[in-house]
Amino acid sequence: GEVTAEPGDVNGDLEVDLGDAIMALQVAVGFHPPEIDPASDVNGDGRIGLAEAISPALAGDLRTVGPVALPEPGNGGLALFLARAVIGQQLSTVVARVIWSRIEALARDGGEEVLDIFRADNADALRACGASRAKVKALAAIREAERAGWLGEDVLRTMRPVERARQLRAIWGIGQWTCDMASIFHFRDLDVWPEGDTAVIRTFARYIGRRRP
């Protein structure tokens, strides 16, 4: 009977190997070799592309999970997003959420907006919420940047992620990871690779043996 390619076997030679990855990349850049077998589509999107080139296992899991929507951005603006991201640096989501809830309670009890409590005279109170000394300093820098007009979103939104990151990294305590999180989840840029994200690095190392596609 007729033999059809298995998922990932782009060139139809009954093996999934480097040749298939190369052919999938050719398709991704617009060159379409005539010998492609459509049955080699791995992630069920009806196309041959990067998913097939990077890792059939990853593409298969993407198919299982299905489309993932970005959460809607909060209403607090970029300064609050950066502050929350700073609190979350190198912490689990649960711990970061607890610390942030304490900070919100501190502001609420004082009758102030959250951003307004990131002052030097509040350093001890912020430390008592669980923020490290360095993070307290970073929160103060974010507040000052907001007050100085450095975080104007209309301008930042027009920038490419690399340009935006260059401007945001001028704020003390803001690194590339925080910039990447802002670009993905606040500005909702779709073409950002968070190179410094530990979860991303570990996931891709597990799928393809390296930290990035």
mmCIF file with all atom_site columns, C-alpha atoms in Angstrom:
data_model
loop_
_atom_site.group_PDB
_atom_site.id
_atom_site.type_symbol
_atom_site.label_atom_id
_atom_site.label_alt_id
_atom_site.label_comp_id
_atom_site.label_asym_id
_atom_site.label_entity_id
_atom_site.label_seq_id
_atom_site.pdbx_PDB_ins_code
_atom_site.Cartn_x
_atom_site.Cartn_y
_atom_site.Cartn_z
_atom_site.occupancy
_atom_site.B_iso_or_equiv
_atom_site.pdbx_formal_charge
_atom_site.auth_seq_id
_atom_site.auth_comp_id
_atom_site.auth_asym_id
_atom_site.auth_atom_id
_atom_site.pdbx_PDB_model_num
ATOM 1   C CA . GLY A 1 1   ? 0.000  0.000  0.000  1.00 0.00 ? 1   GLY A CA 1
ATOM 2   C CA . GLU A 1 2   ? 0.928  3.649  -0.163 1.00 0.00 ? 2   GLU A CA 1
ATOM 3   C CA . VAL A 1 3   ? 3.422  4.798  2.463  1.00 0.00 ? 3   VAL A CA 1
ATOM 4   C CA . THR A 1 4   ? 2.825  8.268  3.884  1.00 0.00 ? 4   THR A CA 1
ATOM 5   C CA . ALA A 1 5   ? 5.247  10.347 5.884  1.00 0.00 ? 5   ALA A CA 1
ATOM 6   C CA . GLU A 1 6   ? 5.038  10.408 9.647  1.00 0.00 ? 6   GLU A CA 1
ATOM 7   C CA . PRO A 1 7   ? 4.768  13.776 11.400 1.00 0.00 ? 7   PRO A CA 1
ATOM 8   C CA . GLY A 1 8   ? 8.114  15.564 11.095 1.00 0.00 ? 8   GLY A CA 1
ATOM 9   C CA . ASP A 1 9   ? 9.276  13.573 8.055  1.00 0.00 ? 9   ASP A CA 1
ATOM 10  C CA . VAL A 1 10  ? 9.125  16.588 5.758  1.00 0.00 ? 10  VAL A CA 1
ATOM 11  C CA . ASN A 1 11  ? 11.141 15.124 2.872  1.00 0.00 ? 11  ASN A CA 1
ATOM 12  C CA . GLY A 1 12  ? 9.323  11.792 2.953  1.00 0.00 ? 12  GLY A CA 1
ATOM 13  C CA . ASP A 1 13  ? 12.371 9.551  3.337  1.00 0.00 ? 13  ASP A CA 1
ATOM 14  C CA . LEU A 1 14  ? 10.774 7.703  6.286  1.00 0.00 ? 14  LEU A CA 1
ATOM 15  C CA . GLU A 1 15  ? 13.227 9.240  8.782  1.00 0.00 ? 15  GLU A CA 1
ATOM 16  C CA . VAL A 1 16  ? 12.979 12.367 10.936 1.00 0.00 ? 16  VAL A CA 1
ATOM 17  C CA . ASP A 1 17  ? 16.406 13.944 10.857 1.00 0.00 ? 17  ASP A CA 1
ATOM 18  C CA . LEU A 1 18  ? 18.453 17.046 9.995  1.00 0.00 ? 18  LEU A CA 1
ATOM 19  C CA . GLY A 1 19  ? 17.312 16.949 6.378  1.00 0.00 ? 19  GLY A CA 1
ATOM 20  C CA . ASP A 1 20  ? 13.730 17.450 7.482  1.00 0.00 ? 20  ASP A CA 1
ATOM 21  C CA . ALA A 1 21  ? 14.713 20.421 9.658  1.00 0.00 ? 21  ALA A CA 1
ATOM 22  C CA . ILE A 1 22  ? 16.565 22.048 6.759  1.00 0.00 ? 22  ILE A CA 1
ATOM 23  C CA . MET A 1 23  ? 13.616 21.564 4.422  1.00 0.00 ? 23  MET A CA 1
ATOM 24  C CA . ALA A 1 24  ? 11.184 22.967 6.984  1.00 0.00 ? 24  ALA A CA 1
ATOM 25  C CA . LEU A 1 25  ? 13.379 26.059 7.338  1.00 0.00 ? 25  LEU A CA 1
ATOM 26  C CA . GLN A 1 26  ? 13.392 26.445 3.552  1.00 0.00 ? 26  GLN A CA 1
ATOM 27  C CA . VAL A 1 27  ? 9.603  26.486 3.618  1.00 0.00 ? 27  VAL A CA 1
ATOM 28  C CA . ALA A 1 28  ? 9.607  28.996 6.496  1.00 0.00 ? 28  ALA A CA 1
ATOM 29  C CA . VAL A 1 29  ? 11.639 31.494 4.428  1.00 0.00 ? 29  VAL A CA 1
ATOM 30  C CA . GLY A 1 30  ? 9.460  31.100 1.329  1.00 0.00 ? 30  GLY A CA 1
ATOM 31  C CA . PHE A 1 31  ? 11.179 28.373 -0.694 1.00 0.00 ? 31  PHE A CA 1
ATOM 32  C CA . HIS A 1 32  ? 8.877  25.407 -1.319 1.00 0.00 ? 32  HIS A CA 1
ATOM 33  C CA . PRO A 1 33  ? 10.633 22.234 -2.489 1.00 0.00 ? 33  PRO A CA 1
ATOM 34  C CA . PRO A 1 34  ? 8.262  20.066 -4.562 1.00 0.00 ? 34  PRO A CA 1
ATOM 35  C CA . GLU A 1 35  ? 8.922  16.858 -2.613 1.00 0.00 ? 35  GLU A CA 1
ATOM 36  C CA . ILE A 1 36  ? 7.296  17.984 0.660  1.00 0.00 ? 36  ILE A CA 1
ATOM 37  C CA . ASP A 1 37  ? 4.754  15.539 2.060  1.00 0.00 ? 37  ASP A CA 1
ATOM 38  C CA . PRO A 1 38  ? 1.858  17.447 3.714  1.00 0.00 ? 38  PRO A CA 1
ATOM 39  C CA . ALA A 1 39  ? 1.321  14.497 6.078  1.00 0.00 ? 39  ALA A CA 1
ATOM 40  C CA . SER A 1 40  ? 4.537  15.546 7.865  1.00 0.00 ? 40  SER A CA 1
ATOM 41  C CA . ASP A 1 41  ? 2.756  18.496 9.506  1.00 0.00 ? 41  ASP A CA 1
ATOM 42  C CA . VAL A 1 42  ? 3.413  18.005 13.224 1.00 0.00 ? 42  VAL A CA 1
ATOM 43  C CA . ASN A 1 43  ? 1.372  20.588 15.088 1.00 0.00 ? 43  ASN A CA 1
ATOM 44  C CA . GLY A 1 44  ? -1.829 20.359 13.037 1.00 0.00 ? 44  GLY A CA 1
ATOM 45  C CA . ASP A 1 45  ? -1.768 23.904 11.666 1.00 0.00 ? 45  ASP A CA 1
ATOM 46  C CA . GLY A 1 46  ? -1.919 22.652 8.073  1.00 0.00 ? 46  GLY A CA 1
ATOM 47  C CA . ARG A 1 47  ? 1.518  24.043 7.293  1.00 0.00 ? 47  ARG A CA 1
ATOM 48  C CA . ILE A 1 48  ? 5.190  23.087 7.367  1.00 0.00 ? 48  ILE A CA 1
ATOM 49  C CA . GLY A 1 49  ? 7.321  25.633 9.207  1.00 0.00 ? 49  GLY A CA 1
ATOM 50  C CA . LEU A 1 50  ? 9.427  26.424 12.236 1.00 0.00 ? 50  LEU A CA 1
ATOM 51  C CA . ALA A 1 51  ? 7.598  24.037 14.554 1.00 0.00 ? 51  ALA A CA 1
ATOM 52  C CA . GLU A 1 52  ? 8.587  21.099 12.363 1.00 0.00 ? 52  GLU A CA 1
ATOM 53  C CA . ALA A 1 53  ? 12.152 22.418 12.041 1.00 0.00 ? 53  ALA A CA 1
ATOM 54  C CA . ILE A 1 54  ? 12.795 23.065 15.721 1.00 0.00 ? 54  ILE A CA 1
ATOM 55  C CA . SER A 1 55  ? 11.379 19.955 17.365 1.00 0.00 ? 55  SER A CA 1
ATOM 56  C CA . PRO A 1 56  ? 8.612  17.535 16.377 1.00 0.00 ? 56  PRO A CA 1
ATOM 57  C CA . ALA A 1 57  ? 8.081  16.803 20.094 1.00 0.00 ? 57  ALA A CA 1
ATOM 58  C CA . LEU A 1 58  ? 7.630  20.490 20.889 1.00 0.00 ? 58  LEU A CA 1
ATOM 59  C CA . ALA A 1 59  ? 5.343  20.965 17.903 1.00 0.00 ? 59  ALA A CA 1
ATOM 60  C CA . GLY A 1 60  ? 3.246  18.016 19.010 1.00 0.00 ? 60  GLY A CA 1
ATOM 61  C CA . ASP A 1 61  ? 2.853  19.420 22.509 1.00 0.00 ? 61  ASP A CA 1
ATOM 62  C CA . LEU A 1 62  ? 1.930  22.816 21.080 1.00 0.00 ? 62  LEU A CA 1
ATOM 63  C CA . ARG A 1 63  ? -0.791 21.072 19.136 1.00 0.00 ? 63  ARG A CA 1
ATOM 64  C CA . THR A 1 64  ? -2.044 19.384 22.301 1.00 0.00 ? 64  THR A CA 1
ATOM 65  C CA . VAL A 1 65  ? -2.092 22.610 24.312 1.00 0.00 ? 65  VAL A CA 1
ATOM 66  C CA . GLY A 1 66  ? -3.686 24.642 21.537 1.00 0.00 ? 66  GLY A CA 1
ATOM 67  C CA . PRO A 1 67  ? -3.727 28.430 21.187 1.00 0.00 ? 67  PRO A CA 1
ATOM 68  C CA . VAL A 1 68  ? -2.638 30.337 24.299 1.00 0.00 ? 68  VAL A CA 1
ATOM 69  C CA . ALA A 1 69  ? -3.964 33.867 24.719 1.00 0.00 ? 69  ALA A CA 1
ATOM 70  C CA . LEU A 1 70  ? -1.970 36.569 26.456 1.00 0.00 ? 70  LEU A CA 1
ATOM 71  C CA . PRO A 1 71  ? -3.652 37.837 29.623 1.00 0.00 ? 71  PRO A CA 1
ATOM 72  C CA . GLU A 1 72  ? -5.212 41.253 29.380 1.00 0.00 ? 72  GLU A CA 1
ATOM 73  C CA . PRO A 1 73  ? -2.830 43.948 30.680 1.00 0.00 ? 73  PRO A CA 1
ATOM 74  C CA . GLY A 1 74  ? -3.713 45.541 33.984 1.00 0.00 ? 74  GLY A CA 1
ATOM 75  C CA . ASN A 1 75  ? -4.982 49.069 34.362 1.00 0.00 ? 75  ASN A CA 1
ATOM 76  C CA . GLY A 1 76  ? -2.092 50.336 36.448 1.00 0.00 ? 76  GLY A CA 1
ATOM 77  C CA . GLY A 1 77  ? 0.168  51.443 33.621 1.00 0.00 ? 77  GLY A CA 1
ATOM 78  C CA . LEU A 1 78  ? 3.757  50.603 32.804 1.00 0.00 ? 78  LEU A CA 1
ATOM 79  C CA . ALA A 1 79  ? 5.268  51.828 36.072 1.00 0.00 ? 79  ALA A CA 1
ATOM 80  C CA . LEU A 1 80  ? 3.188  49.426 38.151 1.00 0.00 ? 80  LEU A CA 1
ATOM 81  C CA . PHE A 1 81  ? 3.878  46.617 35.692 1.00 0.00 ? 81  PHE A CA 1
ATOM 82  C CA . LEU A 1 82  ? 7.624  47.187 36.067 1.00 0.00 ? 82  LEU A CA 1
ATOM 83  C CA . ALA A 1 83  ? 7.295  47.322 39.838 1.00 0.00 ? 83  ALA A CA 1
ATOM 84  C CA . ARG A 1 84  ? 5.461  43.993 39.946 1.00 0.00 ? 84  ARG A CA 1
ATOM 85  C CA . ALA A 1 85  ? 8.023  42.491 37.589 1.00 0.00 ? 85  ALA A CA 1
ATOM 86  C CA . VAL A 1 86  ? 10.848 43.657 39.844 1.00 0.00 ? 86  VAL A CA 1
ATOM 87  C CA . ILE A 1 87  ? 9.171  42.073 42.861 1.00 0.00 ? 87  ILE A CA 1
ATOM 88  C CA . GLY A 1 88  ? 8.833  38.830 40.871 1.00 0.00 ? 88  GLY A CA 1
ATOM 89  C CA . GLN A 1 89  ? 12.487 38.636 39.881 1.00 0.00 ? 89  GLN A CA 1
ATOM 90  C CA . GLN A 1 90  ? 14.014 35.278 40.937 1.00 0.00 ? 90  GLN A CA 1
ATOM 91  C CA . LEU A 1 91  ? 10.959 34.384 43.015 1.00 0.00 ? 91  LEU A CA 1
ATOM 92  C CA . SER A 1 92  ? 8.165  31.887 42.562 1.00 0.00 ? 92  SER A CA 1
ATOM 93  C CA . THR A 1 93  ? 4.838  33.262 41.399 1.00 0.00 ? 93  THR A CA 1
ATOM 94  C CA . VAL A 1 94  ? 3.251  32.449 44.750 1.00 0.00 ? 94  VAL A CA 1
ATOM 95  C CA . VAL A 1 95  ? 5.894  34.257 46.822 1.00 0.00 ? 95  VAL A CA 1
ATOM 96  C CA . ALA A 1 96  ? 5.876  37.281 44.509 1.00 0.00 ? 96  ALA A CA 1
ATOM 97  C CA . ARG A 1 97  ? 2.099  37.502 44.744 1.00 0.00 ? 97  ARG A CA 1
ATOM 98  C CA . VAL A 1 98  ? 2.225  37.453 48.547 1.00 0.00 ? 98  VAL A CA 1
ATOM 99  C CA . ILE A 1 99  ? 4.817  40.235 48.676 1.00 0.00 ? 99  ILE A CA 1
ATOM 100 C CA . TRP A 1 100 ? 2.861  42.356 46.201 1.00 0.00 ? 100 TRP A CA 1
ATOM 101 C CA . SER A 1 101 ? -0.350 41.931 48.175 1.00 0.00 ? 101 SER A CA 1
ATOM 102 C CA . ARG A 1 102 ? 1.472  43.202 51.269 1.00 0.00 ? 102 ARG A CA 1
ATOM 103 C CA . ILE A 1 103 ? 2.693  46.234 49.318 1.00 0.00 ? 103 ILE A CA 1
ATOM 104 C CA . GLU A 1 104 ? -0.843 46.954 48.145 1.00 0.00 ? 104 GLU A CA 1
ATOM 105 C CA . ALA A 1 105 ? -2.086 46.668 51.737 1.00 0.00 ? 105 ALA A CA 1
ATOM 106 C CA . LEU A 1 106 ? 0.643  49.057 52.896 1.00 0.00 ? 106 LEU A CA 1
ATOM 107 C CA . ALA A 1 107 ? -0.479 51.647 50.356 1.00 0.00 ? 107 ALA A CA 1
ATOM 108 C CA . ARG A 1 108 ? -4.144 51.114 51.158 1.00 0.00 ? 108 ARG A CA 1
ATOM 109 C CA . ASP A 1 109 ? -3.591 51.476 54.905 1.00 0.00 ? 109 ASP A CA 1
ATOM 110 C CA . GLY A 1 110 ? -1.746 54.727 54.309 1.00 0.00 ? 110 GLY A CA 1
ATOM 111 C CA . GLY A 1 111 ? -4.389 56.091 51.956 1.00 0.00 ? 111 GLY A CA 1
ATOM 112 C CA . GLU A 1 112 ? -1.878 56.327 49.083 1.00 0.00 ? 112 GLU A CA 1
ATOM 113 C CA . GLU A 1 113 ? -1.506 54.985 45.575 1.00 0.00 ? 113 GLU A CA 1
ATOM 114 C CA . VAL A 1 114 ? 0.902  52.066 45.332 1.00 0.00 ? 114 VAL A CA 1
ATOM 115 C CA . LEU A 1 115 ? 3.419  53.938 43.188 1.00 0.00 ? 115 LEU A CA 1
ATOM 116 C CA . ASP A 1 116 ? 3.532  56.811 45.678 1.00 0.00 ? 116 ASP A CA 1
ATOM 117 C CA . ILE A 1 117 ? 4.830  54.656 48.541 1.00 0.00 ? 117 ILE A CA 1
ATOM 118 C CA . PHE A 1 118 ? 8.046  53.786 46.692 1.00 0.00 ? 118 PHE A CA 1
ATOM 119 C CA . ARG A 1 119 ? 9.979  56.461 48.590 1.00 0.00 ? 119 ARG A CA 1
ATOM 120 C CA . ALA A 1 120 ? 13.126 56.424 50.678 1.00 0.00 ? 120 ALA A CA 1
ATOM 121 C CA . ASP A 1 121 ? 11.198 57.103 53.879 1.00 0.00 ? 121 ASP A CA 1
ATOM 122 C CA . ASN A 1 122 ? 9.162  53.946 53.231 1.00 0.00 ? 122 ASN A CA 1
ATOM 123 C CA . ALA A 1 123 ? 12.184 51.706 52.727 1.00 0.00 ? 123 ALA A CA 1
ATOM 124 C CA . ASP A 1 124 ? 11.836 49.877 56.053 1.00 0.00 ? 124 ASP A CA 1
ATOM 125 C CA . ALA A 1 125 ? 8.112  49.295 55.540 1.00 0.00 ? 125 ALA A CA 1
ATOM 126 C CA . LEU A 1 126 ? 8.721  47.918 52.045 1.00 0.00 ? 126 LEU A CA 1
ATOM 127 C CA . ARG A 1 127 ? 11.460 45.676 53.395 1.00 0.00 ? 127 ARG A CA 1
ATOM 128 C CA . ALA A 1 128 ? 8.984  44.401 55.986 1.00 0.00 ? 128 ALA A CA 1
ATOM 129 C CA . CYS A 1 129 ? 6.683  43.425 53.100 1.00 0.00 ? 129 CYS A CA 1
ATOM 130 C CA . GLY A 1 130 ? 9.416  41.087 51.858 1.00 0.00 ? 130 GLY A CA 1
ATOM 131 C CA . ALA A 1 131 ? 11.157 43.222 49.232 1.00 0.00 ? 131 ALA A CA 1
ATOM 132 C CA . SER A 1 132 ? 14.944 43.042 49.284 1.00 0.00 ? 132 SER A CA 1
ATOM 133 C CA . ARG A 1 133 ? 17.058 46.151 49.733 1.00 0.00 ? 133 ARG A CA 1
ATOM 134 C CA . ALA A 1 134 ? 17.970 46.138 46.031 1.00 0.00 ? 134 ALA A CA 1
ATOM 135 C CA . LYS A 1 135 ? 14.324 45.783 44.986 1.00 0.00 ? 135 LYS A CA 1
ATOM 136 C CA . VAL A 1 136 ? 13.302 48.663 47.242 1.00 0.00 ? 136 VAL A CA 1
ATOM 137 C CA . LYS A 1 137 ? 15.915 50.784 45.484 1.00 0.00 ? 137 LYS A CA 1
ATOM 138 C CA . ALA A 1 138 ? 14.590 49.658 42.097 1.00 0.00 ? 138 ALA A CA 1
ATOM 139 C CA . LEU A 1 139 ? 11.008 50.520 43.078 1.00 0.00 ? 139 LEU A CA 1
ATOM 140 C CA . ALA A 1 140 ? 12.123 54.029 44.032 1.00 0.00 ? 140 ALA A CA 1
ATOM 141 C CA . ALA A 1 141 ? 13.901 54.360 40.676 1.00 0.00 ? 141 ALA A CA 1
ATOM 142 C CA . ILE A 1 142 ? 10.737 53.325 38.830 1.00 0.00 ? 142 ILE A CA 1
ATOM 143 C CA . ARG A 1 143 ? 8.729  55.944 40.726 1.00 0.00 ? 143 ARG A CA 1
ATOM 144 C CA . GLU A 1 144 ? 11.260 58.636 39.840 1.00 0.00 ? 144 GLU A CA 1
ATOM 145 C CA . ALA A 1 145 ? 11.305 57.546 36.186 1.00 0.00 ? 145 ALA A CA 1
ATOM 146 C CA . GLU A 1 146 ? 7.525  57.830 36.055 1.00 0.00 ? 146 GLU A CA 1
ATOM 147 C CA . ARG A 1 147 ? 7.619  61.275 37.646 1.00 0.00 ? 147 ARG A CA 1
ATOM 148 C CA . ALA A 1 148 ? 10.333 62.374 35.209 1.00 0.00 ? 148 ALA A CA 1
ATOM 149 C CA . GLY A 1 149 ? 8.259  61.287 32.199 1.00 0.00 ? 149 GLY A CA 1
ATOM 150 C CA . TRP A 1 150 ? 10.562 58.461 31.081 1.00 0.00 ? 150 TRP A CA 1
ATOM 151 C CA . LEU A 1 151 ? 7.738  55.929 30.923 1.00 0.00 ? 151 LEU A CA 1
ATOM 152 C CA . GLY A 1 152 ? 5.512  57.634 28.375 1.00 0.00 ? 152 GLY A CA 1
ATOM 153 C CA . GLU A 1 153 ? 3.713  54.690 26.834 1.00 0.00 ? 153 GLU A CA 1
ATOM 154 C CA . ASP A 1 154 ? 2.718  56.409 23.602 1.00 0.00 ? 154 ASP A CA 1
ATOM 155 C CA . VAL A 1 155 ? 6.388  56.785 22.699 1.00 0.00 ? 155 VAL A CA 1
ATOM 156 C CA . LEU A 1 156 ? 7.569  53.461 24.085 1.00 0.00 ? 156 LEU A CA 1
ATOM 157 C CA . ARG A 1 157 ? 4.841  51.585 22.239 1.00 0.00 ? 157 ARG A CA 1
ATOM 158 C CA . THR A 1 158 ? 6.172  52.801 18.882 1.00 0.00 ? 158 THR A CA 1
ATOM 159 C CA . MET A 1 159 ? 9.666  51.465 19.607 1.00 0.00 ? 159 MET A CA 1
ATOM 160 C CA . ARG A 1 160 ? 11.047 48.092 18.619 1.00 0.00 ? 160 ARG A CA 1
ATOM 161 C CA . PRO A 1 161 ? 11.598 45.870 21.687 1.00 0.00 ? 161 PRO A CA 1
ATOM 162 C CA . VAL A 1 162 ? 15.384 46.280 21.515 1.00 0.00 ? 162 VAL A CA 1
ATOM 163 C CA . GLU A 1 163 ? 15.069 50.087 21.494 1.00 0.00 ? 163 GLU A CA 1
ATOM 164 C CA . ARG A 1 164 ? 12.489 50.037 24.278 1.00 0.00 ? 164 ARG A CA 1
ATOM 165 C CA . ALA A 1 165 ? 14.715 47.799 26.382 1.00 0.00 ? 165 ALA A CA 1
ATOM 166 C CA . ARG A 1 166 ? 17.650 50.142 25.916 1.00 0.00 ? 166 ARG A CA 1
ATOM 167 C CA . GLN A 1 167 ? 15.601 53.007 27.368 1.00 0.00 ? 167 GLN A CA 1
ATOM 168 C CA . LEU A 1 168 ? 14.081 50.996 30.212 1.00 0.00 ? 168 LEU A CA 1
ATOM 169 C CA . ARG A 1 169 ? 17.441 49.545 31.264 1.00 0.00 ? 169 ARG A CA 1
ATOM 170 C CA . ALA A 1 170 ? 18.574 53.080 32.073 1.00 0.00 ? 170 ALA A CA 1
ATOM 171 C CA . ILE A 1 171 ? 16.351 52.788 35.166 1.00 0.00 ? 171 ILE A CA 1
ATOM 172 C CA . TRP A 1 172 ? 18.249 51.338 38.135 1.00 0.00 ? 172 TRP A CA 1
ATOM 173 C CA . GLY A 1 173 ? 17.282 47.722 38.759 1.00 0.00 ? 173 GLY A CA 1
ATOM 174 C CA . ILE A 1 174 ? 15.595 47.144 35.389 1.00 0.00 ? 174 ILE A CA 1
ATOM 175 C CA . GLY A 1 175 ? 17.328 44.408 33.414 1.00 0.00 ? 175 GLY A CA 1
ATOM 176 C CA . GLN A 1 176 ? 16.686 42.638 30.145 1.00 0.00 ? 176 GLN A CA 1
ATOM 177 C CA . TRP A 1 177 ? 14.337 40.045 31.676 1.00 0.00 ? 177 TRP A CA 1
ATOM 178 C CA . THR A 1 178 ? 12.049 42.773 33.040 1.00 0.00 ? 178 THR A CA 1
ATOM 179 C CA . CYS A 1 179 ? 12.138 44.534 29.665 1.00 0.00 ? 179 CYS A CA 1
ATOM 180 C CA . ASP A 1 180 ? 11.191 41.307 27.898 1.00 0.00 ? 180 ASP A CA 1
ATOM 181 C CA . MET A 1 181 ? 8.276  40.742 30.269 1.00 0.00 ? 181 MET A CA 1
ATOM 182 C CA . ALA A 1 182 ? 7.069  44.298 29.641 1.00 0.00 ? 182 ALA A CA 1
ATOM 183 C CA . SER A 1 183 ? 7.313  43.869 25.873 1.00 0.00 ? 183 SER A CA 1
ATOM 184 C CA . ILE A 1 184 ? 5.433  40.561 25.926 1.00 0.00 ? 184 ILE A CA 1
ATOM 185 C CA . PHE A 1 185 ? 2.771  41.100 28.558 1.00 0.00 ? 185 PHE A CA 1
ATOM 186 C CA . HIS A 1 186 ? 2.307  44.877 28.712 1.00 0.00 ? 186 HIS A CA 1
ATOM 187 C CA . PHE A 1 187 ? 3.028  46.029 25.168 1.00 0.00 ? 187 PHE A CA 1
ATOM 188 C CA . ARG A 1 188 ? 1.942  42.637 23.751 1.00 0.00 ? 188 ARG A CA 1
ATOM 189 C CA . ASP A 1 189 ? 4.725  42.335 21.200 1.00 0.00 ? 189 ASP A CA 1
ATOM 190 C CA . LEU A 1 190 ? 4.605  38.916 19.561 1.00 0.00 ? 190 LEU A CA 1
ATOM 191 C CA . ASP A 1 191 ? 8.229  38.668 18.412 1.00 0.00 ? 191 ASP A CA 1
ATOM 192 C CA . VAL A 1 192 ? 10.169 38.751 21.689 1.00 0.00 ? 192 VAL A CA 1
ATOM 193 C CA . TRP A 1 193 ? 12.452 35.971 22.878 1.00 0.00 ? 193 TRP A CA 1
ATOM 194 C CA . PRO A 1 194 ? 13.041 36.128 26.678 1.00 0.00 ? 194 PRO A CA 1
ATOM 195 C CA . GLU A 1 195 ? 16.589 34.815 26.582 1.00 0.00 ? 195 GLU A CA 1
ATOM 196 C CA . GLY A 1 196 ? 17.084 35.227 30.324 1.00 0.00 ? 196 GLY A CA 1
ATOM 197 C CA . ASP A 1 197 ? 13.909 33.459 31.448 1.00 0.00 ? 197 ASP A CA 1
ATOM 198 C CA . THR A 1 198 ? 14.884 30.333 33.384 1.00 0.00 ? 198 THR A CA 1
ATOM 199 C CA . ALA A 1 199 ? 11.681 28.458 32.556 1.00 0.00 ? 199 ALA A CA 1
ATOM 200 C CA . VAL A 1 200 ? 12.128 29.115 28.835 1.00 0.00 ? 200 VAL A CA 1
ATOM 201 C CA . ILE A 1 201 ? 15.774 28.033 28.922 1.00 0.00 ? 201 ILE A CA 1
ATOM 202 C CA . ARG A 1 202 ? 14.995 24.787 30.746 1.00 0.00 ? 202 ARG A CA 1
ATOM 203 C CA . THR A 1 203 ? 12.033 23.996 28.507 1.00 0.00 ? 203 THR A CA 1
ATOM 204 C CA . PHE A 1 204 ? 13.951 24.408 25.261 1.00 0.00 ? 204 PHE A CA 1
ATOM 205 C CA . ALA A 1 205 ? 16.961 22.569 26.640 1.00 0.00 ? 205 ALA A CA 1
ATOM 206 C CA . ARG A 1 206 ? 14.654 19.650 27.386 1.00 0.00 ? 206 ARG A CA 1
ATOM 207 C CA . TYR A 1 207 ? 13.054 19.683 23.924 1.00 0.00 ? 207 TYR A CA 1
ATOM 208 C CA . ILE A 1 208 ? 15.948 20.497 21.638 1.00 0.00 ? 208 ILE A CA 1
ATOM 209 C CA . GLY A 1 209 ? 19.124 20.372 23.714 1.00 0.00 ? 209 GLY A CA 1
ATOM 210 C CA . ARG A 1 210 ? 19.802 24.117 23.543 1.00 0.00 ? 210 ARG A CA 1
ATOM 211 C CA . ARG A 1 211 ? 18.419 27.244 25.160 1.00 0.00 ? 211 ARG A CA 1
ATOM 212 C CA . ARG A 1 212 ? 16.800 28.856 22.126 1.00 0.00 ? 212 ARG A CA 1
ATOM 213 C CA . PRO A 1 213 ? 15.409 27.889 18.678 1.00 0.00 ? 213 PRO A CA 1
#
